[in-house]
Coordinates of C-alpha atoms in Angstrom, one line a residue:
S1 CA 112.0 117.1 114.4
D2 CA 113.6 113.6 115.6
M3 CA 111.5 113.7 118.6
A4 CA 108.2 114.5 116.8
E5 CA 109.0 111.7 114.2
E6 CA 109.8 109.2 117.1
R7 CA 106.3 110.2 118.6
E8 CA 104.7 109.5 115.4
R9 CA 106.4 106.2 115.1
L10 CA 105.2 105.2 118.5
L11 CA 101.6 106.3 117.7
E12 CA 101.8 104.2 114.4
E13 CA 103.0 101.2 116.4
G14 CA 100.2 101.5 118.8
R15 CA 97.5 101.7 116.1
S16 CA 96.1 98.4 114.8
E17 CA 94.5 99.4 111.5
R18 CA 95.4 96.0 110.1
N19 CA 98.5 93.6 110.2
H20 CA 101.4 94.2 107.7
I21 CA 103.4 91.4 106.4
E22 CA 106.3 92.0 109.0
D23 CA 103.8 91.6 111.8
E24 CA 102.1 88.4 110.6
K25 CA 103.1 85.2 112.5
G26 CA 103.5 81.9 110.5
I27 CA 103.7 78.4 111.8
F28 CA 107.6 78.7 111.7
D29 CA 107.8 81.8 114.2
K30 CA 108.0 79.6 117.3
C31 CA 111.0 77.9 115.9
I32 CA 113.1 80.7 114.4
Q33 CA 116.2 79.6 116.3
C34 CA 116.3 76.2 114.8
L35 CA 115.3 77.2 111.3
G36 CA 118.1 79.8 110.9
P37 CA 118.2 83.3 109.2
R38 CA 115.7 82.6 106.5
F39 CA 113.0 82.5 109.1
R40 CA 114.5 85.4 111.3
D41 CA 112.2 88.3 112.4
F42 CA 112.6 91.8 110.8
S43 CA 115.4 93.9 112.4
D44 CA 114.8 97.3 113.7
Q45 CA 116.5 98.8 110.6
E46 CA 114.3 96.7 108.2
R47 CA 111.2 98.2 110.1
D48 CA 112.5 101.6 110.0
V49 CA 112.7 101.0 106.2
L50 CA 109.0 100.0 105.9
W51 CA 108.0 102.8 108.2
Y52 CA 109.8 105.4 106.0
M53 CA 108.2 104.0 102.8
R54 CA 104.8 103.9 104.2
R55 CA 104.8 107.2 106.1
R56 CA 107.4 109.4 104.1
V57 CA 107.2 108.0 100.6
V58 CA 104.2 106.3 99.0
N59 CA 101.3 107.5 100.6
S60 CA 101.3 111.2 100.1
A61 CA 98.2 113.0 99.2
K62 CA 97.4 113.8 95.8
P63 CA 98.9 117.1 94.6
D64 CA 96.5 120.0 93.6
V65 CA 95.9 120.5 89.8
A66 CA 98.4 123.3 89.4
E67 CA 101.1 120.8 90.6
I68 CA 100.1 117.9 88.6
H69 CA 100.1 120.1 85.6
R70 CA 103.6 121.2 86.4
Q71 CA 104.8 117.9 86.5
A72 CA 103.1 116.6 83.5
L73 CA 104.6 119.4 81.6
F74 CA 107.9 118.4 82.6
I75 CA 107.2 114.8 81.5
W76 CA 106.0 116.2 78.2
N77 CA 109.1 118.2 77.6
S78 CA 111.5 115.3 78.6
T79 CA 109.6 113.1 76.2
F80 CA 109.4 115.6 73.3
P81 CA 112.3 117.8 73.5
E82 CA 111.7 119.0 69.9
K83 CA 108.1 120.1 70.9
K84 CA 108.7 121.8 74.3
A85 CA 105.9 123.7 75.8
V86 CA 106.3 126.8 77.8
S87 CA 103.0 126.3 79.8
F88 CA 100.4 123.7 80.4
E89 CA 97.4 123.4 78.1
T90 CA 94.8 120.6 78.0
G91 CA 94.4 118.7 74.7
D92 CA 94.4 115.5 72.7
H93 CA 98.2 115.6 72.7
W94 CA 98.4 114.1 76.2
K95 CA 96.9 110.9 74.9
I96 CA 100.3 110.5 72.9
L97 CA 101.9 110.1 76.2
G98 CA 99.2 107.5 77.4
F99 CA 96.9 109.5 79.5
Q100 CA 93.2 108.7 79.0
G101 CA 92.0 112.2 78.5
R102 CA 92.7 115.6 77.5
D103 CA 93.8 116.5 81.1
P104 CA 96.5 114.3 83.0
S105 CA 95.1 115.5 86.5
T106 CA 92.0 113.5 85.7
D107 CA 94.1 110.1 85.6
V108 CA 95.9 110.9 89.2
R109 CA 93.7 109.3 91.6
T110 CA 95.8 107.3 94.1
G111 CA 98.0 110.0 95.6
S112 CA 101.3 111.8 94.3
W113 CA 103.5 108.6 94.2
P114 CA 102.6 107.3 90.7
L115 CA 103.0 110.7 89.2
E116 CA 106.3 111.1 91.1
Q117 CA 107.6 107.9 89.8
L118 CA 106.8 108.8 86.3
V119 CA 108.6 112.3 86.8
E120 CA 111.6 110.4 88.1
L121 CA 111.7 108.2 85.0
A122 CA 111.7 111.2 82.8
K123 CA 114.6 112.9 84.8
Q124 CA 116.8 109.7 84.9
Y125 CA 116.1 108.0 81.7
P126 CA 114.7 110.5 79.1
A127 CA 116.1 108.7 76.1
K128 CA 114.6 105.4 77.5
L129 CA 111.2 107.3 78.0
Q130 CA 111.2 108.8 74.5
Q131 CA 111.6 105.3 73.0
M132 CA 109.0 103.6 75.1
V133 CA 106.5 106.3 74.3
A134 CA 107.2 106.2 70.6
D135 CA 106.7 102.3 70.6
A136 CA 103.6 102.6 72.8
E137 CA 101.8 104.9 69.9
K138 CA 102.9 102.7 67.0
G139 CA 99.9 100.9 65.4
S140 CA 99.4 97.3 66.7
S141 CA 101.8 97.9 69.7
T142 CA 99.5 100.9 70.9
Y143 CA 98.9 101.0 74.5
L144 CA 98.3 103.7 77.4
F145 CA 102.0 104.2 78.5
A146 CA 101.4 106.6 81.3
I147 CA 98.5 104.6 82.6
S148 CA 100.5 101.6 82.5
C149 CA 103.2 103.3 84.5
F150 CA 100.6 104.3 87.2
N151 CA 99.5 100.6 87.2
V152 CA 103.1 99.4 87.7
S153 CA 103.8 101.8 90.6
H154 CA 100.2 100.8 92.3
M155 CA 101.1 97.1 91.7
L156 CA 104.3 97.5 93.5
V157 CA 102.9 99.2 96.4
V158 CA 100.3 96.7 97.0
F159 CA 102.6 93.6 96.4
F160 CA 105.1 95.1 99.2
D161 CA 102.2 96.0 101.5
L162 CA 103.3 99.6 101.6
N163 CA 99.8 101.1 101.4
I164 CA 98.2 102.1 104.8
S165 CA 94.6 101.9 103.6
N166 CA 93.0 99.0 101.8
T167 CA 93.1 98.8 98.1
V168 CA 93.3 96.3 95.3
S169 CA 96.2 95.7 92.9
P170 CA 95.6 96.1 89.2
V171 CA 96.8 92.8 88.6
A172 CA 94.2 90.0 88.9
D173 CA 94.6 87.6 91.9
A174 CA 97.9 89.3 92.9
S175 CA 99.6 87.8 95.8
R176 CA 101.2 89.9 98.3
A177 CA 104.9 89.5 99.1
S178 CA 106.3 86.9 101.5
R179 CA 108.1 87.8 104.6
R180 CA 111.3 86.7 102.7
Q181 CA 110.8 88.9 99.6
L182 CA 109.7 91.8 101.9
R183 CA 112.7 91.5 103.9
N184 CA 115.0 91.4 100.9
I185 CA 113.9 94.5 99.5
T186 CA 114.4 96.4 103.0
D187 CA 117.7 94.9 103.2
L188 CA 118.6 96.5 99.8
V189 CA 117.7 99.9 101.2
V190 CA 119.9 99.2 104.4
H191 CA 122.8 98.3 102.2
E192 CA 122.5 101.5 100.0
A193 CA 122.4 103.4 103.3
Q194 CA 125.5 101.8 104.6
A195 CA 127.1 102.1 101.1
N196 CA 126.6 106.0 101.2
S197 CA 127.5 106.2 104.9
T198 CA 124.1 107.6 105.7
P199 CA 121.2 106.4 108.0
V200 CA 118.1 104.9 106.4
S201 CA 116.0 107.7 105.2
A202 CA 113.0 108.5 102.9
E203 CA 115.5 109.5 100.2
I204 CA 117.4 106.0 100.1
C205 CA 113.8 104.3 99.9
R206 CA 112.9 106.6 97.1
R207 CA 116.0 105.7 95.1
V208 CA 115.5 102.1 95.5
L209 CA 111.7 102.1 94.8
H210 CA 112.4 104.3 91.6
E211 CA 114.9 101.9 90.2
L212 CA 112.5 99.0 90.9
F213 CA 109.8 101.0 89.1
F214 CA 112.0 101.8 86.0
E215 CA 112.9 97.8 85.8
V216 CA 109.4 96.7 86.0
V217 CA 108.0 99.3 83.7
S218 CA 110.9 98.3 81.2
T219 CA 110.0 94.7 81.6
V220 CA 106.3 95.2 80.9
H221 CA 107.0 97.3 77.8
R222 CA 109.5 94.7 76.5
D223 CA 107.1 91.9 77.0
W224 CA 104.2 93.7 75.5
M225 CA 106.5 94.5 72.3
E226 CA 107.2 90.8 72.2
M227 CA 103.6 89.7 72.5
V228 CA 102.7 92.0 69.6
K229 CA 105.5 90.7 67.6
D230 CA 104.8 87.2 67.9
G231 CA 101.1 87.6 67.7
S232 CA 100.3 86.4 71.2
A233 CA 98.8 89.8 71.7
K234 CA 95.9 90.9 69.4
N235 CA 94.5 94.0 70.9
L236 CA 94.8 96.2 74.0
M237 CA 92.6 93.8 75.8
D238 CA 95.6 91.5 76.1
F239 CA 97.8 94.2 77.9
P240 CA 97.2 92.8 81.5
K241 CA 99.0 89.7 80.4
A242 CA 102.2 91.9 79.8
L243 CA 101.4 93.5 83.3
R244 CA 101.2 90.1 84.8
K245 CA 104.5 89.2 83.3
G246 CA 106.1 92.3 85.0
F247 CA 104.5 91.3 88.3
D248 CA 106.0 87.7 88.1
A249 CA 109.5 88.9 87.1
N250 CA 109.4 91.2 90.1
S251 CA 108.0 88.4 92.5
R252 CA 110.8 86.0 91.2
F253 CA 113.6 88.6 91.6
W254 CA 112.9 89.1 95.4
E255 CA 113.0 85.4 96.3
T256 CA 116.7 86.0 96.6
P257 CA 118.8 88.9 98.2
C258 CA 119.9 91.9 96.1
E259 CA 123.1 93.6 97.3
S260 CA 123.1 96.7 95.5
L261 CA 121.1 99.0 93.1
D262 CA 123.6 98.0 90.3
S263 CA 122.3 94.2 90.7
L264 CA 118.8 95.3 90.4
K265 CA 118.0 93.8 87.1
L266 CA 115.0 91.8 86.3
R267 CA 116.6 90.2 83.3

């Protein structure tokens, strides 16, 4: 297995589909020694993190419909424990969770990762999920919660350049991470692996990306609720402004290193 993984890694390094952030050379690269650690190259461990994120975590294929239905049912039962369903059924009730139609599988378009992140939110923070869904279906604060979560997931993938094919961020005119921002998130994964006395792995990468996802979803939700309350949001057409606030909060956060998951707080 290790040998097969190494062969795949070598093949990946030999392909030149497009440059990723860590491979781009800036004007300072010829003077790394004199400028210090801020401009250092990515270490082997940091590159391993990015390889795992791209090849073992975020770019998995879209699940089959039966698996999407199974995961959607789990999310429903975590959100509405008093209305638990034994089996999946299509219907307008999925719109309460913030899906666009009567069948969540029609909203899963970019692979398994966004849905996996929403499932993980339901596992780790069911009470928080229940509150956000309740807020998101109230009168003037109504917004499509599940779709918003998918947008946050995809936004983060594009920002950190984790996609392996060309795609567009759901945030207009969104920039990609700088080398420093990208290195800071890879360093957090390395720190978490060391803290748990394990090598860098897909599982550690997942843990970090899920916690970041939870933070950004919470930030977008909180900002939207504040915008509705103070009148700066008039209708759902204003929701991209809340998404942008989440994008900006994430971007600011990674300007400086984060030493542990406990410190991963956007506010």
